[in-house]
Amino acid sequence: MNDIGNVDYEGLIPNNVDLAHDTRVKHALERWHPGYLDWWNDMGPEGFQEKLVYLRTAVSVDPKGWAKFDYVRMPEYKWGILLAPQVEERKIPFGSHKGEPAWQDVPGEYRAMLRRLIVIQGDTEPASVEQQRHLGNTAPSLYDLRNLFQVNVEEGRHLWAMVYLLQKYFGADGREEAEALLQRHSGDPDMPRMLGAFNEKTPDWLSFFMFTVFTDRDGKLQLEALAQSGFDPLSRTCRFMLTEEAHHMFVGETGVQRIVEKTCTAMKEAGIEDAYDIEAVRKLGVIDLPTIQKKANLHFSLSLDLFGNEISTNAANSFHASLKGRFREDKLEDDHALESATYPVLRLVDGAIVKQEVPALSGLNMRLRDDYVRDCSSGSARWNRAVSKHGVEFEFKLPHVAFNRRIGEFSSIKADPSGNILSEAEWQKRRDEFLPSDSDRIFIEGLMRPELRPGKFASWIAPPKVGIDNKPGDFEYVKIAG
Ligand SMILES: [Fe+2]
Ligand SMILES: [Fe+2]
């Protein structure tokens, strides 16, 4: 056995959970593996499965050096099972079991609730791979193509992480759930993925970058909340997944930033001052800033729906049961039980948007969503710095939480991105100001042509400042010819 920082890397399934001595789970995972590979080949990245891709693989859980980079064919990627190191004598940080030793096994009374939390998280991981499967064919560079595939293989690994928990701790029903995770498919009319945003299309690269900024960030917040769990194996699994997730948001934030930079540079060179002179900007072969804002509006609002209803008994129950905490629960200063606390939540009362104090336990989804919105502003701030650096007059803004919602209080109304309530007729008239229109889609589609020569980039995106793993600009991140 070759141990790289306590990870058994030699077997079929690299792991740091001593699978070699856990034959029941090992066999269960080995039985699941062929179905997973079939799913990857059928539903994963289209057209590049045989190509060598310069990918990072997790080989350790040491925060200082957990990955190695090398060329690999995606179906041969080492999807391992890696849990962050166990914290000695970890105590449950919140809920009715606060202060008790963290559980190493599933507490019987919470079995169903815990399984559901794991399945919902698990379902999102393969869903995004499915949503992104056609994008390779229109990649704007080898650098971006590689980043797409990196995100894809890691989402595949996150599926493995959740399937391990199901197989190890939930017996026969865990096995059934693990199978079902491969049977539901994004956008499938009969067996769709569980959450709305994961059944939407990711039709172009701007959507992909926005998805990784906004929807992967929902994943980050959910993982942060689950990393606090009293069920220690879930906590450890999520903590390690968060290490990988950071790269997904980096891909998105810098991806949009590079598009913004290219647009601003082209505008300046052409002497265009008005960011809203859309026709003139588009003639330059770059994406105008208002259209980028509209894509942000769409993906932000779809991602807000992932936080569920404003008032939620499920959220209250899973917190009370010490299964799902708040964002960085262990850094918060309160009683961590919230039995008598309140939390301010925006609600729809008599047709108006008002802030209401609700029991803090029932408002936990909104608390997580508020943390999410704060976290999102790092992305828009980055884009605004790029705009002002070029001296262009434009500001990216996150839309109001009432804008374009399908779940919760605001799904029954129409609101503009500033949160002003609109009549149905006004919404219909102005919708295309706020969200990508058919003609925006057609314009972007027209730009999506592959640029797969090393060191070259499509007209609408700037090269990155630094390469992956410090590689030079013309590095062959994906070997197209070989
Ligand atoms: Fe993930
Ligand atoms: Fe992700």
Tab-separated table of C-alpha atoms and ligand atoms in Angstrom:
chain	number	residue	atom	x	y	z
A	1	MET	CA	0.000	0.000	0.000
A	2	ASN	CA	1.298	3.397	-0.935
A	3	ASP	CA	0.344	5.885	1.748
A	4	ILE	CA	0.329	9.525	0.709
A	5	GLY	CA	-0.528	11.375	3.888
A	6	ASN	CA	-2.679	8.541	5.302
A	7	VAL	CA	-4.591	8.008	2.031
A	8	ASP	CA	-4.659	4.520	0.532
A	9	TYR	CA	-4.101	5.577	-3.062
A	10	GLU	CA	-3.346	2.236	-4.692
A	11	GLY	CA	-6.697	0.464	-4.727
A	12	LEU	CA	-9.630	0.999	-7.060
A	13	ILE	CA	-11.088	3.539	-4.640
A	14	PRO	CA	-8.493	5.790	-2.987
A	15	ASN	CA	-9.604	6.495	0.557
A	16	ASN	CA	-8.658	7.430	4.074
A	17	VAL	CA	-11.491	5.510	5.702
A	18	ASP	CA	-9.681	2.153	5.815
A	19	LEU	CA	-11.911	0.557	3.178
A	20	ALA	CA	-9.455	-2.348	2.904
A	21	HIS	CA	-10.690	-3.533	6.304
A	22	ASP	CA	-14.334	-2.655	5.787
A	23	THR	CA	-15.260	-5.395	3.339
A	24	ARG	CA	-19.019	-4.875	3.440
A	25	VAL	CA	-18.783	-1.220	2.410
A	26	LYS	CA	-15.904	-1.892	0.039
A	27	HIS	CA	-17.961	-4.483	-1.840
A	28	ALA	CA	-21.028	-2.264	-1.848
A	29	LEU	CA	-18.984	0.550	-3.419
A	30	GLU	CA	-17.361	-1.814	-5.903
A	31	ARG	CA	-20.822	-2.934	-6.977
A	32	TRP	CA	-21.914	0.690	-7.375
A	33	HIS	CA	-18.772	1.684	-9.326
A	34	PRO	CA	-19.668	0.237	-12.804
A	35	GLY	CA	-23.032	1.997	-12.729
A	36	TYR	CA	-21.245	5.203	-11.812
A	37	LEU	CA	-18.848	4.808	-14.760
A	38	ASP	CA	-21.775	4.143	-17.100
A	39	TRP	CA	-23.413	7.297	-15.795
A	40	TRP	CA	-20.161	9.268	-16.256
A	41	ASN	CA	-19.773	8.036	-19.828
A	42	ASP	CA	-23.429	8.638	-20.750
A	43	MET	CA	-24.131	11.834	-18.839
A	44	GLY	CA	-20.673	13.319	-18.187
A	45	PRO	CA	-18.519	15.577	-20.386
A	46	GLU	CA	-19.345	14.981	-24.031
A	47	GLY	CA	-16.602	14.405	-26.545
A	48	PHE	CA	-13.423	14.534	-24.454
A	49	GLN	CA	-13.519	11.298	-22.462
A	50	GLU	CA	-10.463	9.857	-24.206
A	51	LYS	CA	-8.366	13.021	-24.020
A	52	LEU	CA	-5.602	13.606	-21.500
A	53	VAL	CA	-6.583	16.432	-19.172
A	54	TYR	CA	-4.261	18.176	-16.730
A	55	LEU	CA	-6.245	17.622	-13.539
A	56	ARG	CA	-5.653	17.822	-9.846
A	57	THR	CA	-6.464	14.750	-7.796
A	58	ALA	CA	-6.929	14.765	-4.042
A	59	VAL	CA	-4.228	12.541	-2.559
A	60	SER	CA	-4.250	13.739	1.046
A	61	VAL	CA	-6.360	15.785	3.417
A	62	ASP	CA	-3.475	17.905	4.633
A	63	PRO	CA	-4.562	21.540	4.046
A	64	LYS	CA	-1.005	22.418	3.001
A	65	GLY	CA	-0.691	19.896	0.199
A	66	TRP	CA	-3.679	17.762	-0.601
A	67	ALA	CA	-3.603	17.605	-4.394
A	68	LYS	CA	-1.316	16.486	-7.173
A	69	PHE	CA	-1.546	17.589	-10.816
A	70	ASP	CA	-1.105	15.258	-13.752
A	71	TYR	CA	-2.532	14.274	-17.131
A	72	VAL	CA	-5.394	11.819	-16.785
A	73	ARG	CA	-8.270	10.535	-18.917
A	74	MET	CA	-11.430	11.490	-17.090
A	75	PRO	CA	-12.976	8.001	-16.833
A	76	GLU	CA	-9.708	6.922	-15.156
A	77	TYR	CA	-9.817	9.749	-12.603
A	78	LYS	CA	-9.279	8.544	-9.031
A	79	TRP	CA	-12.560	9.425	-7.379
A	80	GLY	CA	-11.595	8.896	-3.788
A	81	ILE	CA	-13.344	8.935	-0.460
A	82	LEU	CA	-11.640	11.460	1.729
A	83	LEU	CA	-12.744	12.739	5.094
A	84	ALA	CA	-11.082	15.650	6.880
A	85	PRO	CA	-9.121	14.468	9.927
A	86	GLN	CA	-11.160	13.609	12.994
A	87	VAL	CA	-11.110	16.323	15.626
A	88	GLU	CA	-10.244	14.613	18.920
A	89	GLU	CA	-13.139	14.662	21.366
A	90	ARG	CA	-15.257	16.861	19.123
A	91	LYS	CA	-18.441	18.066	20.822
A	92	ILE	CA	-21.753	18.778	19.060
A	93	PRO	CA	-21.761	22.573	18.662
A	94	PHE	CA	-25.529	23.327	18.536
A	95	GLY	CA	-29.096	22.137	18.932
A	96	SER	CA	-30.661	20.000	21.629
A	97	HIS	CA	-27.560	17.769	21.796
A	98	LYS	CA	-25.118	20.640	22.150
A	99	GLY	CA	-22.105	19.702	24.265
A	100	GLU	CA	-22.543	15.933	23.819
A	101	PRO	CA	-19.736	13.995	22.100
A	102	ALA	CA	-20.172	14.057	18.281
A	103	TRP	CA	-21.914	10.904	16.992
A	104	GLN	CA	-19.807	8.361	15.154
A	105	ASP	CA	-22.943	6.421	14.211
A	106	VAL	CA	-26.363	7.497	13.039
A	107	PRO	CA	-28.653	8.209	15.994
A	108	GLY	CA	-31.693	5.953	15.451
A	109	GLU	CA	-34.317	8.644	16.021
A	110	TYR	CA	-32.800	10.912	13.325
A	111	ARG	CA	-32.056	8.288	10.722
A	112	ALA	CA	-34.670	9.383	8.170
A	113	MET	CA	-33.941	13.092	8.582
A	114	LEU	CA	-30.207	12.565	8.207
A	115	ARG	CA	-30.587	10.337	5.170
A	116	ARG	CA	-32.712	12.977	3.498
A	117	LEU	CA	-30.116	15.696	4.125
A	118	ILE	CA	-27.408	13.506	2.598
A	119	VAL	CA	-29.521	12.526	-0.405
A	120	ILE	CA	-30.482	16.144	-1.183
A	121	GLN	CA	-26.839	17.226	-1.045
A	122	GLY	CA	-25.775	14.142	-3.042
A	123	ASP	CA	-28.347	14.796	-5.767
A	124	THR	CA	-26.890	18.207	-6.630
A	125	GLU	CA	-23.393	16.851	-7.343
A	126	PRO	CA	-24.049	14.690	-10.440
A	127	ALA	CA	-26.787	17.113	-11.527
A	128	SER	CA	-24.297	19.881	-12.269
A	129	VAL	CA	-22.105	17.489	-14.282
A	130	GLU	CA	-25.162	16.664	-16.393
A	131	GLN	CA	-26.039	20.324	-16.821
A	132	GLN	CA	-22.535	21.127	-18.056
A	133	ARG	CA	-21.974	18.132	-20.294
A	134	HIS	CA	-22.148	19.911	-23.666
A	135	LEU	CA	-19.945	22.871	-22.780
A	136	GLY	CA	-16.645	21.256	-23.775
A	137	ASN	CA	-17.617	21.608	-27.435
A	138	THR	CA	-17.622	25.408	-27.230
A	139	ALA	CA	-14.759	26.030	-24.782
A	140	PRO	CA	-13.117	29.446	-25.186
A	141	SER	CA	-9.649	28.012	-24.422
A	142	LEU	CA	-7.830	24.905	-23.241
A	143	TYR	CA	-7.397	26.602	-19.863
A	144	ASP	CA	-11.169	26.981	-19.483
A	145	LEU	CA	-11.820	23.509	-20.843
A	146	ARG	CA	-9.561	22.067	-18.177
A	147	ASN	CA	-11.260	24.091	-15.440
A	148	LEU	CA	-14.670	22.838	-16.573
A	149	PHE	CA	-13.458	19.239	-16.384
A	150	GLN	CA	-11.814	19.840	-13.011
A	151	VAL	CA	-15.116	21.063	-11.629
A	152	ASN	CA	-16.893	18.079	-13.225
A	153	VAL	CA	-14.608	15.378	-11.826
A	154	GLU	CA	-14.756	16.966	-8.385
A	155	GLU	CA	-18.549	17.058	-8.434
A	156	GLY	CA	-18.273	13.375	-9.323
A	157	ARG	CA	-16.080	12.871	-6.271
A	158	HIS	CA	-18.625	14.710	-4.130
A	159	LEU	CA	-21.213	12.206	-5.297
A	160	TRP	CA	-18.857	9.432	-4.169
A	161	ALA	CA	-18.509	11.171	-0.800
A	162	MET	CA	-22.282	11.156	-0.236
A	163	VAL	CA	-22.672	7.619	-1.584
A	164	TYR	CA	-20.028	6.410	0.857
A	165	LEU	CA	-22.069	7.810	3.762
A	166	LEU	CA	-25.234	6.177	2.415
A	167	GLN	CA	-23.567	2.789	1.886
A	168	LYS	CA	-21.685	2.824	5.148
A	169	TYR	CA	-24.372	4.066	7.532
A	170	PHE	CA	-27.798	3.409	6.004
A	171	GLY	CA	-27.832	-0.277	5.015
A	172	ALA	CA	-30.344	-1.394	2.396
A	173	ASP	CA	-32.117	1.956	2.044
A	174	GLY	CA	-28.729	3.649	1.678
A	175	ARG	CA	-27.974	1.310	-1.226
A	176	GLU	CA	-31.278	2.130	-2.874
A	177	GLU	CA	-30.652	5.855	-2.502
A	178	ALA	CA	-27.174	5.427	-3.998
A	179	GLU	CA	-28.709	3.778	-7.061
A	180	ALA	CA	-31.400	6.439	-7.353
A	181	LEU	CA	-28.726	9.144	-7.421
A	182	LEU	CA	-27.602	7.695	-10.758
A	183	GLN	CA	-31.150	7.301	-12.100
A	184	ARG	CA	-32.473	10.825	-11.661
A	185	HIS	CA	-31.173	13.168	-14.344
A	186	SER	CA	-31.113	16.924	-14.723
A	187	GLY	CA	-34.146	18.094	-16.691
A	188	ASP	CA	-35.560	14.569	-17.088
A	189	PRO	CA	-39.346	14.935	-17.347
A	190	ASP	CA	-39.975	11.645	-15.509
A	191	MET	CA	-37.092	11.513	-13.032
A	192	PRO	CA	-35.701	15.005	-12.589
A	193	ARG	CA	-33.104	16.074	-10.039
A	194	MET	CA	-34.578	17.058	-6.686
A	195	LEU	CA	-34.021	20.836	-6.759
A	196	GLY	CA	-35.188	23.305	-9.397
A	197	ALA	CA	-31.914	25.081	-10.211
A	198	PHE	CA	-30.359	21.698	-10.982
A	199	ASN	CA	-32.882	21.017	-13.709
A	200	GLU	CA	-32.132	24.247	-15.583
A	201	LYS	CA	-29.955	24.325	-18.673
A	202	THR	CA	-26.373	25.613	-18.669
A	203	PRO	CA	-26.384	26.527	-22.351
A	204	ASP	CA	-23.250	28.658	-22.666
A	205	TRP	CA	-20.025	29.582	-20.915
A	206	LEU	CA	-21.347	32.761	-19.343
A	207	SER	CA	-24.050	30.608	-17.745
A	208	PHE	CA	-21.400	28.131	-16.622
A	209	PHE	CA	-19.376	30.851	-14.896
A	210	MET	CA	-22.509	32.315	-13.309
A	211	PHE	CA	-23.561	28.832	-12.191
A	212	THR	CA	-20.232	28.274	-10.445
A	213	VAL	CA	-20.407	31.726	-8.827
A	214	PHE	CA	-23.981	31.471	-7.577
A	215	THR	CA	-25.113	27.840	-7.522
A	216	ASP	CA	-21.823	26.302	-6.393
A	217	ARG	CA	-21.853	28.952	-3.686
A	218	ASP	CA	-25.198	27.647	-2.473
A	219	GLY	CA	-23.349	24.326	-2.262
A	220	LYS	CA	-20.630	25.971	-0.217
A	221	LEU	CA	-23.131	27.391	2.283
A	222	GLN	CA	-25.009	24.079	2.574
A	223	LEU	CA	-21.719	22.244	3.106
A	224	GLU	CA	-20.671	24.787	5.741
A	225	ALA	CA	-23.950	24.152	7.581
A	226	LEU	CA	-23.563	20.356	7.286
A	227	ALA	CA	-19.896	20.567	8.339
A	228	GLN	CA	-21.237	21.613	11.747
A	229	SER	CA	-23.314	18.427	12.026
A	230	GLY	CA	-23.355	16.363	15.197
A	231	PHE	CA	-22.971	13.333	12.906
A	232	ASP	CA	-19.200	13.381	12.709
A	233	PRO	CA	-18.659	11.439	9.432
A	234	LEU	CA	-20.896	13.955	7.629
A	235	SER	CA	-19.066	16.870	9.217
A	236	ARG	CA	-15.662	15.495	8.197
A	237	THR	CA	-16.828	14.697	4.647
A	238	CYS	CA	-18.203	18.185	4.113
A	239	ARG	CA	-15.141	19.882	5.532
A	240	PHE	CA	-12.978	18.238	2.914
A	241	MET	CA	-15.464	18.930	0.091
A	242	LEU	CA	-15.255	22.630	0.969
A	243	THR	CA	-11.548	22.604	0.122
A	244	GLU	CA	-12.408	21.632	-3.452
A	245	GLU	CA	-15.471	23.870	-3.676
A	246	ALA	CA	-13.333	26.996	-3.286
A	247	HIS	CA	-11.810	26.336	-6.720
A	248	HIS	CA	-15.250	26.084	-8.334
A	249	MET	CA	-16.142	29.587	-7.200
A	250	PHE	CA	-12.724	30.836	-8.256
A	251	VAL	CA	-13.384	29.466	-11.756
A	252	GLY	CA	-16.698	31.316	-11.900
A	253	GLU	CA	-15.661	34.615	-10.357
A	254	THR	CA	-12.509	34.956	-12.424
A	255	GLY	CA	-14.310	33.658	-15.515
A	256	VAL	CA	-16.867	36.477	-15.371
A	257	GLN	CA	-14.119	38.925	-14.420
A	258	ARG	CA	-12.145	37.976	-17.542
A	259	ILE	CA	-15.241	38.486	-19.702
A	260	VAL	CA	-15.830	41.897	-18.098
A	261	GLU	CA	-12.196	42.856	-18.671
A	262	LYS	CA	-12.317	41.874	-22.304
A	263	THR	CA	-15.506	43.892	-22.824
A	264	CYS	CA	-14.121	46.986	-21.094
A	265	THR	CA	-10.831	46.826	-22.994
A	266	ALA	CA	-12.645	46.483	-26.324
A	267	MET	CA	-14.991	49.373	-25.465
A	268	LYS	CA	-12.094	51.636	-24.567
A	269	GLU	CA	-10.159	50.749	-27.714
A	270	ALA	CA	-13.221	51.469	-29.841
A	271	GLY	CA	-13.942	54.705	-27.989
A	272	ILE	CA	-17.339	53.525	-26.718
A	273	GLU	CA	-18.205	55.302	-23.462
A	274	ASP	CA	-21.804	54.194	-23.009
A	275	ALA	CA	-22.022	50.658	-21.574
A	276	TYR	CA	-25.670	50.583	-22.696
A	277	ASP	CA	-24.797	51.075	-26.364
A	278	ILE	CA	-25.353	47.351	-26.686
A	279	GLU	CA	-25.352	47.126	-30.459
A	280	ALA	CA	-21.996	48.910	-30.773
A	281	VAL	CA	-20.404	46.793	-28.035
A	282	ARG	CA	-21.659	43.545	-29.523
A	283	LYS	CA	-20.155	44.440	-32.890
A	284	LEU	CA	-16.757	44.173	-31.191
A	285	GLY	CA	-17.278	40.460	-30.574
A	286	VAL	CA	-17.570	40.875	-26.801
A	287	ILE	CA	-20.485	40.553	-24.376
A	288	ASP	CA	-22.040	43.855	-23.295
A	289	LEU	CA	-22.128	44.507	-19.538
A	290	PRO	CA	-25.954	44.785	-19.255
A	291	THR	CA	-26.311	41.259	-20.649
A	292	ILE	CA	-23.772	39.979	-18.124
A	293	GLN	CA	-25.867	41.643	-15.399
A	294	LYS	CA	-28.996	39.915	-16.729
A	295	LYS	CA	-27.289	36.524	-16.567
A	296	ALA	CA	-26.248	37.300	-12.983
A	297	ASN	CA	-29.869	38.217	-12.179
A	298	LEU	CA	-31.054	34.880	-13.532
A	299	HIS	CA	-28.536	32.642	-11.798
A	300	PHE	CA	-28.672	34.530	-8.504
A	301	SER	CA	-32.467	34.285	-8.320
A	302	LEU	CA	-32.487	30.589	-9.282
A	303	SER	CA	-29.912	29.919	-6.583
A	304	LEU	CA	-31.902	31.780	-3.901
A	305	ASP	CA	-34.697	29.267	-4.471
A	306	LEU	CA	-32.327	26.538	-3.263
A	307	PHE	CA	-32.589	27.913	0.273
A	308	GLY	CA	-36.250	26.907	0.423
A	309	ASN	CA	-39.124	28.592	2.171
A	310	GLU	CA	-38.711	31.601	4.416
A	311	ILE	CA	-40.360	29.806	7.305
A	312	SER	CA	-39.342	26.180	7.520
A	313	THR	CA	-40.139	23.450	10.012
A	314	ASN	CA	-37.628	21.125	8.340
A	315	ALA	CA	-34.811	23.599	8.934
A	316	ALA	CA	-35.926	24.061	12.556
A	317	ASN	CA	-36.105	20.300	13.092
A	318	SER	CA	-32.697	19.513	11.636
A	319	PHE	CA	-31.089	22.257	13.728
A	320	HIS	CA	-32.919	21.174	16.875
A	321	ALA	CA	-31.773	17.601	16.180
A	322	SER	CA	-28.150	18.849	15.927
A	323	LEU	CA	-27.874	17.605	12.318
A	324	LYS	CA	-27.501	20.838	10.315
A	325	GLY	CA	-26.095	23.988	11.876
A	326	ARG	CA	-25.672	27.568	10.777
A	327	PHE	CA	-22.902	29.028	8.615
A	328	ARG	CA	-19.777	28.879	10.826
A	329	GLU	CA	-21.839	27.865	13.858
A	330	ASP	CA	-18.685	27.266	15.884
A	331	LYS	CA	-17.655	30.917	15.440
A	332	LEU	CA	-21.021	32.357	16.545
A	333	GLU	CA	-21.569	33.754	20.027
A	334	ASP	CA	-25.016	32.824	21.326
A	335	ASP	CA	-26.636	29.891	23.094
A	336	HIS	CA	-26.595	27.719	19.907
A	337	ALA	CA	-30.038	26.416	20.827
A	338	LEU	CA	-32.146	29.397	19.615
A	339	GLU	CA	-35.232	28.199	21.501
A	340	SER	CA	-36.359	31.710	22.414
A	341	ALA	CA	-34.398	33.833	19.891
A	342	THR	CA	-35.925	35.628	16.895
A	343	TYR	CA	-34.560	36.471	13.439
A	344	PRO	CA	-35.654	39.201	10.985
A	345	VAL	CA	-37.058	37.813	7.733
A	346	LEU	CA	-38.435	39.604	4.667
A	347	ARG	CA	-42.021	38.522	4.060
A	348	LEU	CA	-44.993	39.418	1.928
A	349	VAL	CA	-47.708	40.996	4.088
A	350	ASP	CA	-50.840	42.453	2.483
A	351	GLY	CA	-49.040	42.738	-0.828
A	352	ALA	CA	-46.007	44.571	0.582
A	353	ILE	CA	-42.480	43.388	1.352
A	354	VAL	CA	-41.860	43.849	5.074
A	355	LYS	CA	-39.295	42.722	7.595
A	356	GLN	CA	-40.726	40.541	10.348
A	357	GLU	CA	-39.169	39.009	13.439
A	358	VAL	CA	-39.846	35.270	13.399
A	359	PRO	CA	-38.709	32.478	15.744
A	360	ALA	CA	-35.011	32.014	14.933
A	361	LEU	CA	-35.415	28.256	14.496
A	362	SER	CA	-38.086	28.665	11.822
A	363	GLY	CA	-36.027	31.351	10.077
A	364	LEU	CA	-32.841	29.299	9.702
A	365	ASN	CA	-33.128	28.980	5.924
A	366	MET	CA	-33.192	32.763	5.689
A	367	ARG	CA	-30.278	33.162	7.994
A	368	LEU	CA	-28.245	30.868	5.734
A	369	ARG	CA	-29.528	32.738	2.693
A	370	ASP	CA	-28.464	36.080	4.204
A	371	ASP	CA	-24.982	34.665	4.785
A	372	TYR	CA	-25.059	33.490	1.177
A	373	VAL	CA	-25.982	36.924	-0.179
A	374	ARG	CA	-23.127	38.502	1.799
A	375	ASP	CA	-20.751	35.895	0.404
A	376	CYS	CA	-21.977	36.548	-3.160
A	377	SER	CA	-21.052	40.193	-2.953
A	378	SER	CA	-17.356	39.223	-3.135
A	379	GLY	CA	-18.013	38.175	-6.737
A	380	SER	CA	-19.806	41.325	-7.825
A	381	ALA	CA	-17.206	43.485	-6.030
A	382	ARG	CA	-14.473	41.781	-8.041
A	383	TRP	CA	-16.302	42.529	-11.312
A	384	ASN	CA	-16.889	46.136	-10.293
A	385	ARG	CA	-13.185	46.604	-9.582
A	386	ALA	CA	-12.453	45.385	-13.108
A	387	VAL	CA	-15.003	47.858	-14.544
A	388	SER	CA	-13.699	50.859	-12.631
A	389	LYS	CA	-10.079	49.966	-13.401
A	390	HIS	CA	-10.949	50.533	-17.061
A	391	GLY	CA	-12.783	53.769	-16.297
A	392	VAL	CA	-16.116	52.427	-17.605
A	393	GLU	CA	-19.328	53.734	-15.990
A	394	PHE	CA	-21.244	50.669	-14.898
A	395	GLU	CA	-21.992	48.869	-11.670
A	396	PHE	CA	-22.960	45.231	-11.150
A	397	LYS	CA	-25.604	44.756	-8.469
A	398	LEU	CA	-27.134	41.672	-6.924
A	399	PRO	CA	-30.900	41.789	-7.425
A	400	HIS	CA	-33.372	42.007	-4.556
A	401	VAL	CA	-34.384	38.673	-2.974
A	402	ALA	CA	-37.979	39.172	-4.169
A	403	PHE	CA	-36.889	39.249	-7.812
A	404	ASN	CA	-37.806	36.307	-10.101
A	405	ARG	CA	-38.569	33.773	-7.398
A	406	ARG	CA	-40.316	30.450	-7.799
A	407	ILE	CA	-40.133	29.285	-4.202
A	408	GLY	CA	-41.236	30.987	-1.011
A	409	GLU	CA	-43.158	34.157	-0.172
A	410	PHE	CA	-42.201	36.077	-3.293
A	411	SER	CA	-43.095	33.392	-5.813
A	412	SER	CA	-46.625	34.811	-5.892
A	413	ILE	CA	-45.567	38.313	-6.968
A	414	LYS	CA	-43.452	39.998	-9.613
A	415	ALA	CA	-40.732	42.405	-8.584
A	416	ASP	CA	-37.987	44.289	-10.397
A	417	PRO	CA	-34.314	43.795	-9.420
A	418	SER	CA	-34.595	46.667	-6.917
A	419	GLY	CA	-37.504	44.969	-5.135
A	420	ASN	CA	-40.313	47.183	-6.446
A	421	ILE	CA	-43.465	45.144	-6.897
A	422	LEU	CA	-44.737	45.088	-10.504
A	423	SER	CA	-48.085	44.133	-11.970
A	424	GLU	CA	-48.136	41.066	-14.212
A	425	ALA	CA	-48.529	43.339	-17.247
A	426	GLU	CA	-45.575	45.528	-16.254
A	427	TRP	CA	-43.466	42.454	-15.661
A	428	GLN	CA	-44.313	41.070	-19.088
A	429	LYS	CA	-43.425	44.391	-20.659
A	430	ARG	CA	-40.136	44.806	-18.834
A	431	ARG	CA	-38.984	41.215	-18.315
A	432	ASP	CA	-36.362	41.433	-21.048
A	433	GLU	CA	-34.728	44.381	-19.255
A	434	PHE	CA	-34.067	42.140	-16.264
A	435	LEU	CA	-33.484	38.640	-17.609
A	436	PRO	CA	-31.751	37.289	-20.734
A	437	SER	CA	-34.079	37.614	-23.712
A	438	ASP	CA	-34.235	35.356	-26.753
A	439	SER	CA	-32.100	37.776	-28.718
A	440	ASP	CA	-29.499	37.873	-25.889
A	441	ARG	CA	-29.399	34.097	-25.975
A	442	ILE	CA	-28.977	34.027	-29.741
A	443	PHE	CA	-26.186	36.611	-29.555
A	444	ILE	CA	-24.279	34.678	-26.884
A	445	GLU	CA	-24.817	31.389	-28.698
A	446	GLY	CA	-23.244	32.975	-31.774
A	447	LEU	CA	-20.078	33.714	-29.807
A	448	MET	CA	-19.737	30.172	-28.499
A	449	ARG	CA	-17.219	28.735	-30.896
A	450	PRO	CA	-14.423	26.499	-29.624
A	451	GLU	CA	-10.886	27.878	-29.358
A	452	LEU	CA	-8.714	24.887	-28.594
A	453	ARG	CA	-5.259	26.045	-29.717
A	454	PRO	CA	-2.801	26.249	-26.795
A	455	GLY	CA	-2.464	29.815	-25.498
A	456	LYS	CA	-5.364	31.153	-27.603
A	457	PHE	CA	-8.608	32.606	-26.258
A	458	ALA	CA	-12.020	33.323	-27.766
A	459	SER	CA	-12.698	36.958	-28.690
A	460	TRP	CA	-14.976	37.577	-25.704
A	461	ILE	CA	-12.733	36.555	-22.809
A	462	ALA	CA	-9.339	37.727	-21.522
A	463	PRO	CA	-6.601	35.231	-20.624
A	464	PRO	CA	-6.170	34.493	-16.894
A	465	LYS	CA	-3.484	36.290	-14.905
A	466	VAL	CA	-1.811	33.051	-13.862
A	467	GLY	CA	-2.034	29.510	-15.128
A	468	ILE	CA	-3.248	26.492	-13.201
A	469	ASP	CA	-0.393	24.988	-11.172
A	470	ASN	CA	1.662	27.999	-12.360
A	471	LYS	CA	1.813	26.704	-15.909
A	472	PRO	CA	2.777	29.121	-18.701
A	473	GLY	CA	0.155	30.757	-20.940
A	474	ASP	CA	0.514	28.362	-23.859
A	475	PHE	CA	0.398	25.223	-21.724
A	476	GLU	CA	-1.544	22.351	-23.287
A	477	TYR	CA	-4.095	21.793	-20.488
A	478	VAL	CA	-5.971	19.274	-22.605
A	479	LYS	CA	-4.151	17.202	-25.214
A	480	ILE	CA	-6.541	17.539	-28.104
A	481	ALA	CA	-4.447	15.838	-30.771
A	482	GLY	CA	-3.208	12.867	-28.733
B	1	FE	FE	-19.906	19.734	-5.075
B	2	FE	FE	-18.937	22.670	-6.789
